[in-house]
Amino acid sequence: MGNFEIFPIIFSERCTRNKRLSISTAPASQTPAAPAAVSTVVLSSLSFRSTVPEERKMRFDPRDPEEQMLSFSPWKRGRPETWGPHQIGRHSFREEFDAHTYANIDLDIETKRAAMKASPFVVSLVSLSGGKPLFMGSGTIVDCEEVYGAHLSTSTVLTSASLFITSTGSDALSNDIKVEVYLSDGTKLDGQVYACDFYYNLALIKIESDAMLQPASLRKLDDSISIHPCEIQNELGSKSFQLRPHSDLFPLCPGDEVVALGRYFEEPHEIMAAPGKFSLDSCEFDCKELFRANCKISKCGIGGPSINRNGEVIGINFYDRLCTPFLPINIVLKWLEHFNKYGRFCRRWLGMQMTNLYAARLHQLEKIIQKFPNISKGVLVEEVIEGSPAERAGILDGDVIIRCAGKDVGSFLEFCGRIWDKKKESVKLVVIRASGDRLKLKVKLDEASPDKFYRWPLPEECRVSVKRVRM
């Protein structure tokens, strides 16, 4: 290689506004003190401003880093922005998913594909009482049957019972309620209330149409994850830290991507999507069977489906301020199966808050593994309600249920399904405690009475101030 000389750069002290910037270079053999040997190289004209124009001042961006990165999405819609003081409505039916939620404005291609696959079975619903709008929500077509000889089809729409909440907030269905159902193409159909349950906040609406409608593909969830340290996968590129047998269930782990969908109740009845991730954090609702996604929807998305990236329905959405709680489709199908079989709803009540064992705090897991090295799955009891069947059976906070009705319990959803299937009044459980105790308990199954129904509060509509609005 050739020899190279290093030329130090000398900046002129006379760099003033609207003057050219001079850069001097000197050979390494000479010192800056020898000005005669200095050659001046003039670069392009650079302008220095003593003040920064108002439109270029740095502004505070309220978004988190992930939301800021989404603004660079190649699928950006080019929505115009306006700066300055603005008042926007929050917790309103007229608030679309992506009206003021940065994370939902720019959707990636996988979210769009999933939403387009699910779009035909997502409907908009408007309930009316006395001819006046009562509630707006979304729903999912879960069944469609042809009516022979009548050239009609009858479809069933799954949605939220919030659709029928009156202004008084009672859990009674008004006699004059009517339901308008809007399909993906804007077609308006009259709906009839087929079933309504204010405990799980679910409802079924029947509609008739001239053509067959596309029902949703429902996929049960597998929420079982082993916490045993010996089951860590070391394969390159593995996304999960456990081995799973082949199953028709959809495995859902914390951090997996889900999409909340809804359809707007006004023309042109557009589909709305909110991508997010399955989270272990809990919401403020009473219903402990709810899962949680860290995406945001608006009130008109209540009752719409949560889907995976394959466009399969894995849950039913509800509304919270900071997240999207969803009832797993496993619970919904058990609810529907029991209603179709017995003509009524089964509302099992044990009086305890539960979660999967892997969701326990690290120090709890350490104690359990130390005392029971062969235990890798189960259901953690987080809280026992005073006077409940669980308390009477001797279950304590921190217990782990590992067997139910003579079979091992792998996950929270599996335990819930096992309880639903029990026709007897009691069930045998095996629980372990961090103290090292292994107990056999018998719990008497109770059914929730109206005074024990879950509460489903909705935040009141308000207006908030923001500095930027995307139109």
CSV table of C-alpha atoms in Angstrom, one decimal:
chain,number,residue,atom,x,y,z
A,1,MET,CA,0.0,0.0,0.0
A,2,GLY,CA,1.1,3.6,-0.7
A,3,ASN,CA,2.1,6.1,1.9
A,4,PHE,CA,-0.5,8.6,3.1
A,5,GLU,CA,0.0,11.9,4.7
A,6,ILE,CA,-2.5,13.2,7.3
A,7,PHE,CA,-3.5,16.9,6.8
A,8,PRO,CA,-5.0,18.5,10.0
A,9,ILE,CA,-8.1,20.6,9.4
A,10,ILE,CA,-7.9,24.3,10.4
A,11,PHE,CA,-11.2,26.1,10.8
A,12,SER,CA,-11.2,29.9,10.1
A,13,GLU,CA,-12.3,31.9,13.1
A,14,ARG,CA,-14.2,34.2,10.8
A,15,CYS,CA,-17.3,32.0,10.3
A,16,THR,CA,-20.1,34.5,10.5
A,17,ARG,CA,-23.7,34.6,9.2
A,18,ASN,CA,-24.0,34.5,5.4
A,19,LYS,CA,-20.2,34.1,5.0
A,20,ARG,CA,-18.5,31.2,3.3
A,21,LEU,CA,-16.9,28.6,5.5
A,22,SER,CA,-13.1,28.3,4.9
A,23,ILE,CA,-11.3,25.0,5.7
A,24,SER,CA,-7.5,25.0,5.6
A,25,THR,CA,-5.4,21.9,5.2
A,26,ALA,CA,-1.7,21.7,6.1
A,27,PRO,CA,0.8,18.9,5.4
A,28,ALA,CA,1.9,16.8,8.4
A,29,SER,CA,5.5,18.0,7.9
A,30,GLN,CA,4.4,21.6,8.4
A,31,THR,CA,2.9,23.2,11.5
A,32,PRO,CA,-0.1,25.5,11.6
A,33,ALA,CA,2.4,28.3,12.5
A,34,ALA,CA,3.6,28.3,8.9
A,35,PRO,CA,0.8,30.2,7.1
A,36,ALA,CA,2.7,30.4,3.9
A,37,ALA,CA,2.4,26.7,3.3
A,38,VAL,CA,-1.2,26.6,4.1
A,39,SER,CA,-3.6,26.1,1.2
A,40,THR,CA,-7.2,27.2,1.6
A,41,VAL,CA,-9.9,25.0,0.3
A,42,VAL,CA,-13.3,26.7,0.0
A,43,LEU,CA,-16.3,24.4,0.3
A,44,SER,CA,-19.9,25.2,-0.5
A,45,SER,CA,-21.6,28.2,1.0
A,46,LEU,CA,-23.1,27.4,4.4
A,47,SER,CA,-25.5,29.7,6.1
A,48,PHE,CA,-25.7,30.1,9.8
A,49,ARG,CA,-28.8,31.5,11.5
A,50,SER,CA,-28.9,33.1,14.8
A,51,THR,CA,-32.5,32.0,15.4
A,52,VAL,CA,-34.4,28.8,14.5
A,53,PRO,CA,-37.6,29.4,12.7
A,54,GLU,CA,-40.8,28.6,14.6
A,55,GLU,CA,-41.8,25.7,12.2
A,56,ARG,CA,-38.4,23.9,12.9
A,57,LYS,CA,-38.3,24.1,16.6
A,58,MET,CA,-38.2,20.8,18.4
A,59,ARG,CA,-41.6,19.8,19.8
A,60,PHE,CA,-42.4,17.2,22.5
A,61,ASP,CA,-43.6,13.9,21.0
A,62,PRO,CA,-45.9,12.1,23.4
A,63,ARG,CA,-45.5,8.8,21.7
A,64,ASP,CA,-43.3,6.0,23.0
A,65,PRO,CA,-40.4,4.9,20.9
A,66,GLU,CA,-42.4,2.0,19.3
A,67,GLU,CA,-45.1,4.4,18.2
A,68,GLN,CA,-42.5,6.8,16.8
A,69,MET,CA,-41.0,4.1,14.7
A,70,LEU,CA,-44.4,3.3,13.3
A,71,SER,CA,-44.4,6.7,11.7
A,72,PHE,CA,-41.7,5.5,9.4
A,73,SER,CA,-43.8,2.7,8.2
A,74,PRO,CA,-43.6,2.1,4.4
A,75,TRP,CA,-47.4,1.7,4.4
A,76,LYS,CA,-48.0,5.2,5.7
A,77,ARG,CA,-51.4,6.5,4.6
A,78,GLY,CA,-50.2,10.1,4.2
A,79,ARG,CA,-52.8,11.5,6.6
A,80,PRO,CA,-52.4,15.3,6.9
A,81,GLU,CA,-51.3,16.7,10.2
A,82,THR,CA,-52.3,19.9,12.0
A,83,TRP,CA,-50.3,21.4,14.9
A,84,GLY,CA,-51.6,23.6,17.6
A,85,PRO,CA,-54.1,23.4,20.5
A,86,HIS,CA,-57.0,20.9,19.7
A,87,GLN,CA,-59.8,19.4,21.7
A,88,ILE,CA,-60.7,15.8,20.8
A,89,GLY,CA,-63.4,13.4,22.1
A,90,ARG,CA,-62.3,10.3,24.0
A,91,HIS,CA,-64.3,7.3,25.0
A,92,SER,CA,-66.8,8.2,22.4
A,93,PHE,CA,-68.8,6.0,20.0
A,94,ARG,CA,-67.9,8.3,17.2
A,95,GLU,CA,-64.2,7.9,17.8
A,96,GLU,CA,-62.7,5.5,15.2
A,97,PHE,CA,-59.8,3.2,16.0
A,98,ASP,CA,-57.2,5.3,14.1
A,99,ALA,CA,-58.6,8.8,14.5
A,100,HIS,CA,-56.3,9.8,17.4
A,101,THR,CA,-54.4,6.6,18.2
A,102,TYR,CA,-50.9,6.8,16.7
A,103,ALA,CA,-50.2,3.1,16.8
A,104,ASN,CA,-53.2,2.3,14.6
A,105,ILE,CA,-52.6,4.8,11.9
A,106,ASP,CA,-50.0,3.0,9.9
A,107,LEU,CA,-50.7,-0.7,9.6
A,108,ASP,CA,-48.1,-3.3,8.5
A,109,ILE,CA,-48.9,-5.6,5.6
A,110,GLU,CA,-49.5,-8.7,7.8
A,111,THR,CA,-52.1,-6.8,9.8
A,112,LYS,CA,-53.8,-5.7,6.6
A,113,ARG,CA,-53.8,-9.2,5.3
A,114,ALA,CA,-55.4,-10.6,8.4
A,115,ALA,CA,-58.0,-7.8,8.5
A,116,MET,CA,-58.9,-8.4,4.9
A,117,LYS,CA,-59.4,-12.1,5.5
A,118,ALA,CA,-61.6,-11.4,8.5
A,119,SER,CA,-63.5,-8.4,7.0
A,120,PRO,CA,-66.5,-10.4,5.5
A,121,PHE,CA,-67.6,-11.7,8.9
A,122,VAL,CA,-67.1,-8.4,10.9
A,123,VAL,CA,-70.4,-6.4,11.1
A,124,SER,CA,-71.5,-3.2,12.7
A,125,LEU,CA,-74.4,-3.1,15.1
A,126,VAL,CA,-76.7,-0.3,16.3
A,127,SER,CA,-79.3,-0.9,19.0
A,128,LEU,CA,-82.4,1.4,19.3
A,129,SER,CA,-84.9,1.9,22.0
A,130,GLY,CA,-88.0,3.9,21.3
A,131,GLY,CA,-86.6,4.7,17.9
A,132,LYS,CA,-83.5,6.4,19.4
A,133,PRO,CA,-79.9,5.0,19.2
A,134,LEU,CA,-78.9,3.2,22.4
A,135,PHE,CA,-75.5,1.7,21.7
A,136,MET,CA,-73.1,1.1,18.8
A,137,GLY,CA,-70.8,-1.9,18.6
A,138,SER,CA,-69.3,-4.5,16.4
A,139,GLY,CA,-70.0,-8.2,16.0
A,140,THR,CA,-68.8,-11.5,14.4
A,141,ILE,CA,-70.8,-13.8,12.1
A,142,VAL,CA,-70.2,-17.2,13.6
A,143,ASP,CA,-72.8,-19.3,11.8
A,144,CYS,CA,-74.9,-19.2,8.6
A,145,GLU,CA,-77.5,-21.7,7.5
A,146,GLU,CA,-79.6,-21.9,4.4
A,147,VAL,CA,-83.4,-21.8,4.9
A,148,TYR,CA,-84.6,-24.4,2.4
A,149,GLY,CA,-87.5,-23.4,0.2
A,150,ALA,CA,-87.4,-19.8,1.3
A,151,HIS,CA,-84.3,-18.6,-0.7
A,152,LEU,CA,-83.0,-17.1,2.5
A,153,SER,CA,-80.2,-17.8,4.9
A,154,THR,CA,-80.1,-17.3,8.7
A,155,SER,CA,-77.0,-16.2,10.3
A,156,THR,CA,-75.9,-15.8,13.9
A,157,VAL,CA,-73.9,-12.8,15.1
A,158,LEU,CA,-71.9,-12.9,18.3
A,159,THR,CA,-71.4,-9.6,20.1
A,160,SER,CA,-71.5,-7.9,23.5
A,161,ALA,CA,-74.5,-7.6,25.7
A,162,SER,CA,-73.4,-4.0,26.2
A,163,LEU,CA,-75.5,-3.4,23.1
A,164,PHE,CA,-78.6,-3.6,25.3
A,165,ILE,CA,-77.5,-1.6,28.3
A,166,THR,CA,-80.1,1.0,29.1
A,167,SER,CA,-79.4,4.5,30.5
A,168,THR,CA,-80.3,3.2,33.9
A,169,GLY,CA,-77.5,0.5,33.7
A,170,SER,CA,-79.8,-2.3,34.8
A,171,ASP,CA,-79.2,-5.9,33.6
A,172,ALA,CA,-82.7,-6.2,32.2
A,173,LEU,CA,-83.5,-6.3,28.4
A,174,SER,CA,-85.9,-3.7,27.3
A,175,ASN,CA,-89.0,-4.9,25.4
A,176,ASP,CA,-88.8,-2.3,22.6
A,177,ILE,CA,-85.1,-2.9,21.6
A,178,LYS,CA,-84.4,-3.1,17.9
A,179,VAL,CA,-81.1,-4.0,16.3
A,180,GLU,CA,-79.7,-2.8,13.0
A,181,VAL,CA,-76.9,-4.9,11.4
A,182,TYR,CA,-74.6,-3.5,8.7
A,183,LEU,CA,-72.6,-6.0,6.6
A,184,SER,CA,-69.2,-5.3,5.0
A,185,ASP,CA,-70.8,-4.0,1.8
A,186,GLY,CA,-73.0,-1.6,3.8
A,187,THR,CA,-76.2,-3.8,3.5
A,188,LYS,CA,-78.5,-3.1,6.4
A,189,LEU,CA,-80.4,-6.0,8.0
A,190,ASP,CA,-82.8,-6.2,10.9
A,191,GLY,CA,-81.5,-8.3,13.8
A,192,GLN,CA,-83.4,-10.2,16.4
A,193,VAL,CA,-82.1,-10.8,19.9
A,194,TYR,CA,-81.6,-14.5,20.3
A,195,ALA,CA,-79.7,-14.7,23.6
A,196,CYS,CA,-78.2,-12.3,26.1
A,197,ASP,CA,-76.1,-12.9,29.1
A,198,PHE,CA,-75.0,-10.0,31.3
A,199,TYR,CA,-72.6,-12.1,33.3
A,200,TYR,CA,-70.1,-12.8,30.5
A,201,ASN,CA,-71.4,-9.7,28.6
A,202,LEU,CA,-72.2,-11.8,25.5
A,203,ALA,CA,-75.2,-11.8,23.1
A,204,LEU,CA,-76.4,-13.5,20.0
A,205,ILE,CA,-78.3,-11.8,17.2
A,206,LYS,CA,-80.1,-13.6,14.4
A,207,ILE,CA,-80.3,-12.0,10.9
A,208,GLU,CA,-81.8,-13.1,7.6
A,209,SER,CA,-80.4,-12.4,4.2
A,210,ASP,CA,-80.9,-13.2,0.5
A,211,ALA,CA,-77.4,-14.7,0.2
A,212,MET,CA,-75.2,-17.0,2.2
A,213,LEU,CA,-72.9,-15.0,4.5
A,214,GLN,CA,-69.3,-16.0,5.3
A,215,PRO,CA,-68.9,-17.1,9.0
A,216,ALA,CA,-65.8,-16.7,11.0
A,217,SER,CA,-63.2,-19.3,11.5
A,218,LEU,CA,-63.0,-19.8,15.3
A,219,ARG,CA,-59.7,-21.1,16.8
A,220,LYS,CA,-59.4,-22.2,20.4
A,221,LEU,CA,-56.4,-21.0,22.4
A,222,ASP,CA,-53.6,-23.1,24.0
A,223,ASP,CA,-52.3,-21.0,26.8
A,224,SER,CA,-50.1,-23.7,28.4
A,225,ILE,CA,-46.5,-22.9,28.8
A,226,SER,CA,-44.0,-24.9,30.9
A,227,ILE,CA,-41.9,-23.0,33.4
A,228,HIS,CA,-39.4,-25.9,33.9
A,229,PRO,CA,-35.9,-24.7,33.2
A,230,CYS,CA,-34.9,-28.0,31.5
A,231,GLU,CA,-37.4,-27.3,28.7
A,232,ILE,CA,-35.7,-24.3,27.3
A,233,GLN,CA,-35.2,-24.6,23.5
A,234,ASN,CA,-31.7,-23.8,22.2
A,235,GLU,CA,-32.5,-24.1,18.5
A,236,LEU,CA,-31.4,-21.1,16.5
A,237,GLY,CA,-34.4,-18.9,15.6
A,238,SER,CA,-36.8,-20.5,18.1
A,239,LYS,CA,-39.5,-18.0,19.2
A,240,SER,CA,-40.8,-20.1,22.1
A,241,PHE,CA,-39.1,-21.4,25.2
A,242,GLN,CA,-41.0,-24.7,25.4
A,243,LEU,CA,-41.8,-27.8,23.3
A,244,ARG,CA,-45.4,-28.1,22.2
A,245,PRO,CA,-47.0,-31.3,20.8
A,246,HIS,CA,-49.0,-31.0,17.6
A,247,SER,CA,-52.4,-29.6,18.4
A,248,ASP,CA,-55.4,-28.0,16.7
A,249,LEU,CA,-55.3,-25.3,19.3
A,250,PHE,CA,-53.6,-21.9,18.6
A,251,PRO,CA,-50.6,-21.5,21.0
A,252,LEU,CA,-50.7,-18.0,22.6
A,253,CYS,CA,-47.7,-16.8,24.5
A,254,PRO,CA,-47.0,-13.3,26.1
A,255,GLY,CA,-45.8,-11.0,23.4
A,256,ASP,CA,-47.6,-12.8,20.5
A,257,GLU,CA,-49.3,-10.5,18.1
A,258,VAL,CA,-53.1,-10.2,17.9
A,259,VAL,CA,-55.4,-7.8,16.1
A,260,ALA,CA,-58.6,-6.2,17.4
A,261,LEU,CA,-61.2,-5.6,14.7
A,262,GLY,CA,-64.4,-3.6,14.5
A,263,ARG,CA,-66.7,-1.9,12.0
A,264,TYR,CA,-67.8,1.7,12.1
A,265,PHE,CA,-71.5,2.2,12.5
A,266,GLU,CA,-71.9,5.1,10.0
A,267,GLU,CA,-71.4,5.1,6.3
A,268,PRO,CA,-69.4,3.8,4.6
A,269,HIS,CA,-69.1,1.3,7.6
A,270,GLU,CA,-65.4,0.9,7.3
A,271,ILE,CA,-63.4,-1.9,8.9
A,272,MET,CA,-61.1,-0.8,11.7
A,273,ALA,CA,-58.0,-2.7,13.0
A,274,ALA,CA,-55.8,-2.3,16.1
A,275,PRO,CA,-52.6,-4.4,16.2
A,276,GLY,CA,-51.2,-5.3,19.5
A,277,LYS,CA,-49.5,-8.0,21.6
A,278,PHE,CA,-50.9,-10.4,24.1
A,279,SER,CA,-50.0,-9.2,27.6
A,280,LEU,CA,-50.0,-10.7,31.1
A,281,ASP,CA,-51.1,-7.5,32.7
A,282,SER,CA,-54.6,-7.5,34.1
A,283,CYS,CA,-57.4,-5.0,33.4
A,284,GLU,CA,-59.8,-3.4,35.9
A,285,PHE,CA,-62.8,-5.6,35.0
A,286,ASP,CA,-64.3,-8.1,37.4
A,287,CYS,CA,-64.3,-10.9,34.9
A,288,LYS,CA,-61.1,-12.8,35.6
A,289,GLU,CA,-61.5,-15.0,32.5
A,290,LEU,CA,-60.4,-12.0,30.3
A,291,PHE,CA,-57.2,-11.9,28.5
A,292,ARG,CA,-55.5,-8.6,27.5
A,293,ALA,CA,-53.9,-7.1,24.4
A,294,ASN,CA,-51.9,-3.8,24.6
A,295,CYS,CA,-53.7,-2.3,21.6
A,296,LYS,CA,-56.5,0.3,21.8
A,297,ILE,CA,-59.9,0.4,20.3
A,298,SER,CA,-62.9,2.7,20.7
A,299,LYS,CA,-66.3,2.1,22.1
A,300,CYS,CA,-67.8,1.2,18.7
A,301,GLY,CA,-65.4,-1.8,18.6
A,302,ILE,CA,-67.0,-3.4,21.6
A,303,GLY,CA,-68.1,-7.0,20.7
A,304,GLY,CA,-65.8,-7.2,17.7
A,305,PRO,CA,-63.4,-10.1,17.2
A,306,SER,CA,-59.8,-10.5,18.3
A,307,ILE,CA,-58.0,-12.4,15.6
A,308,ASN,CA,-54.5,-13.9,15.1
A,309,ARG,CA,-52.4,-13.2,12.0
A,310,ASN,CA,-54.2,-16.0,10.2
A,311,GLY,CA,-57.5,-14.1,10.4
A,312,GLU,CA,-58.9,-16.7,12.9
A,313,VAL,CA,-61.1,-15.4,15.7
A,314,ILE,CA,-59.5,-16.1,19.1
A,315,GLY,CA,-61.6,-13.8,21.3
A,316,ILE,CA,-64.3,-11.1,21.7
A,317,ASN,CA,-63.2,-7.5,22.4
A,318,PHE,CA,-64.3,-5.3,25.2
A,319,TYR,CA,-63.2,-1.7,26.0
A,320,ASP,CA,-60.8,-0.3,28.5
A,321,ARG,CA,-59.0,3.0,28.7
A,322,LEU,CA,-55.4,1.7,28.1
A,323,CYS,CA,-55.8,-1.7,26.6
A,324,THR,CA,-58.2,-4.1,24.9
A,325,PRO,CA,-59.5,-6.9,27.1
A,326,PHE,CA,-60.9,-9.9,25.2
A,327,LEU,CA,-62.8,-13.0,26.3
A,328,PRO,CA,-61.0,-16.1,24.9
A,329,ILE,CA,-63.0,-18.0,22.3
A,330,ASN,CA,-62.6,-21.1,24.5
A,331,ILE,CA,-64.9,-19.6,27.1
A,332,VAL,CA,-67.3,-18.2,24.5
A,333,LEU,CA,-67.7,-21.7,22.8
A,334,LYS,CA,-68.3,-23.3,26.2
A,335,TRP,CA,-70.9,-20.7,26.9
A,336,LEU,CA,-72.6,-21.2,23.5
A,337,GLU,CA,-72.4,-25.0,23.8
A,338,HIS,CA,-74.1,-25.0,27.1
A,339,PHE,CA,-76.9,-22.7,25.9
A,340,ASN,CA,-77.6,-24.8,22.8
A,341,LYS,CA,-77.6,-28.0,24.8
A,342,TYR,CA,-79.6,-26.9,27.9
A,343,GLY,CA,-81.4,-23.7,26.7
A,344,ARG,CA,-79.8,-21.7,29.5
A,345,PHE,CA,-76.5,-20.3,30.6
A,346,CYS,CA,-74.1,-21.9,33.0
A,347,ARG,CA,-72.2,-19.4,35.2
A,348,ARG,CA,-69.8,-21.3,37.4
A,349,TRP,CA,-68.6,-19.4,40.4
A,350,LEU,CA,-65.7,-20.5,42.6
A,351,GLY,CA,-64.8,-17.1,44.1
A,352,MET,CA,-61.1,-16.9,43.2
A,353,GLN,CA,-58.9,-15.0,40.9
A,354,MET,CA,-56.6,-17.2,38.8
A,355,THR,CA,-53.9,-17.1,36.2
A,356,ASN,CA,-51.4,-19.4,34.6
A,357,LEU,CA,-48.4,-20.6,36.7
A,358,TYR,CA,-45.9,-19.0,34.3
A,359,ALA,CA,-47.4,-15.6,35.1
A,360,ALA,CA,-46.3,-15.8,38.7
A,361,ARG,CA,-43.6,-13.6,40.0
A,362,LEU,CA,-40.1,-14.9,39.7
A,363,HIS,CA,-39.6,-15.5,43.5
A,364,GLN,CA,-42.8,-17.5,43.6
A,365,LEU,CA,-41.7,-19.7,40.7
A,366,GLU,CA,-38.3,-20.3,42.4
A,367,LYS,CA,-39.9,-21.5,45.6
A,368,ILE,CA,-42.3,-23.8,43.7
A,369,ILE,CA,-39.5,-25.3,41.5
A,370,GLN,CA,-37.4,-25.9,44.6
A,371,LYS,CA,-40.1,-27.7,46.5
A,372,PHE,CA,-41.7,-29.4,43.4
A,373,PRO,CA,-39.0,-29.9,40.8
A,374,ASN,CA,-41.3,-32.0,38.6
A,375,ILE,CA,-44.1,-29.4,38.4
A,376,SER,CA,-43.9,-27.2,35.3
A,377,LYS,CA,-47.6,-26.2,34.6
A,378,GLY,CA,-50.7,-25.3,36.6
A,379,VAL,CA,-53.1,-22.6,37.7
A,380,LEU,CA,-51.9,-20.0,40.2
A,381,VAL,CA,-54.6,-18.7,42.7
A,382,GLU,CA,-53.9,-15.0,43.1
A,383,GLU,CA,-56.8,-14.1,45.3
A,384,VAL,CA,-59.6,-16.0,47.2
A,385,ILE,CA,-62.9,-14.1,47.9
A,386,GLU,CA,-64.1,-14.3,51.5
A,387,GLY,CA,-67.1,-16.6,51.9
A,388,SER,CA,-66.6,-18.2,48.5
A,389,PRO,CA,-66.7,-21.9,47.6
A,390,ALA,CA,-62.9,-21.7,47.2
A,391,GLU,CA,-62.4,-20.4,50.7
A,392,ARG,CA,-64.7,-23.0,52.2
A,393,ALA,CA,-62.7,-25.7,50.4
A,394,GLY,CA,-59.4,-24.5,52.1
A,395,ILE,CA,-57.8,-22.9,49.0
A,396,LEU,CA,-55.4,-20.1,49.9
A,397,ASP,CA,-53.8,-17.2,48.0
A,398,GLY,CA,-50.6,-18.5,46.2
A,399,ASP,CA,-51.8,-22.1,45.9
A,400,VAL,CA,-51.2,-23.8,42.5
A,401,ILE,CA,-53.9,-26.1,41.2
A,402,ILE,CA,-52.2,-29.0,39.3
A,403,ARG,CA,-55.0,-31.6,39.0
A,404,CYS,CA,-58.8,-31.2,38.5
A,405,ALA,CA,-61.3,-34.1,38.4
A,406,GLY,CA,-58.5,-36.7,38.3
A,407,LYS,CA,-56.6,-35.1,35.4
A,408,ASP,CA,-53.5,-32.9,35.2
A,409,VAL,CA,-54.2,-29.2,34.7
A,410,GLY,CA,-51.9,-27.6,32.1
A,411,SER,CA,-53.4,-24.1,31.9
A,412,PHE,CA,-56.0,-21.6,33.0
A,413,LEU,CA,-58.3,-22.2,30.0
A,414,GLU,CA,-58.0,-25.9,30.4
A,415,PHE,CA,-59.1,-25.6,34.0
A,416,CYS,CA,-62.0,-23.4,33.1
A,417,GLY,CA,-63.2,-25.9,30.5
A,418,ARG,CA,-62.9,-28.7,33.0
A,419,ILE,CA,-65.1,-26.9,35.4
A,420,TRP,CA,-67.7,-26.1,32.7
A,421,ASP,CA,-67.9,-29.8,31.8
A,422,LYS,CA,-68.6,-30.9,35.4
A,423,LYS,CA,-72.3,-31.8,35.9
A,424,LYS,CA,-71.9,-32.7,39.6
A,425,GLU,CA,-72.1,-30.2,42.4
A,426,SER,CA,-68.4,-30.7,43.5
A,427,VAL,CA,-65.0,-31.3,42.0
A,428,LYS,CA,-61.8,-32.8,43.4
A,429,LEU,CA,-58.6,-30.7,43.2
A,430,VAL,CA,-55.0,-31.2,44.0
A,431,VAL,CA,-53.1,-28.1,45.0
A,432,ILE,CA,-49.5,-27.5,46.0
A,433,ARG,CA,-48.1,-24.7,48.2
A,434,ALA,CA,-44.7,-23.1,48.3
A,435,SER,CA,-44.3,-24.4,51.8
A,436,GLY,CA,-44.0,-27.9,50.4
A,437,ASP,CA,-47.6,-29.1,51.1
A,438,ARG,CA,-49.5,-31.1,48.6
A,439,LEU,CA,-53.2,-31.2,49.4
A,440,LYS,CA,-56.3,-32.9,48.0
A,441,LEU,CA,-59.4,-30.6,48.3
A,442,LYS,CA,-63.0,-30.8,47.3
A,443,VAL,CA,-64.7,-27.7,46.0
A,444,LYS,CA,-68.5,-27.4,45.8
A,445,LEU,CA,-69.4,-25.7,42.5
A,446,ASP,CA,-71.7,-22.7,42.8
A,447,GLU,CA,-73.5,-20.8,40.1
A,448,ALA,CA,-73.3,-17.0,40.0
A,449,SER,CA,-76.5,-15.3,41.0
A,450,PRO,CA,-77.4,-11.8,39.6
A,451,ASP,CA,-75.8,-10.1,42.7
A,452,LYS,CA,-72.5,-11.8,41.8
A,453,PHE,CA,-72.6,-10.8,38.1
A,454,TYR,CA,-69.4,-9.2,36.7
A,455,ARG,CA,-69.4,-5.4,36.3
A,456,TRP,CA,-68.5,-4.1,32.8
A,457,PRO,CA,-68.0,-0.4,33.3
A,458,LEU,CA,-67.5,2.0,30.4
A,459,PRO,CA,-65.5,5.2,30.8
A,460,GLU,CA,-67.6,8.3,30.3
A,461,GLU,CA,-67.1,10.4,27.2
A,462,CYS,CA,-64.7,13.3,27.7
A,463,ARG,CA,-62.7,15.8,25.8
A,464,VAL,CA,-58.9,16.1,26.0
A,465,SER,CA,-56.3,18.6,24.7
A,466,VAL,CA,-53.7,17.5,22.2
A,467,LYS,CA,-51.0,19.4,20.3
A,468,ARG,CA,-51.3,17.5,17.1
A,469,VAL,CA,-54.2,16.0,15.2
A,470,ARG,CA,-54.1,13.7,12.2
A,471,MET,CA,-57.0,14.5,10.0
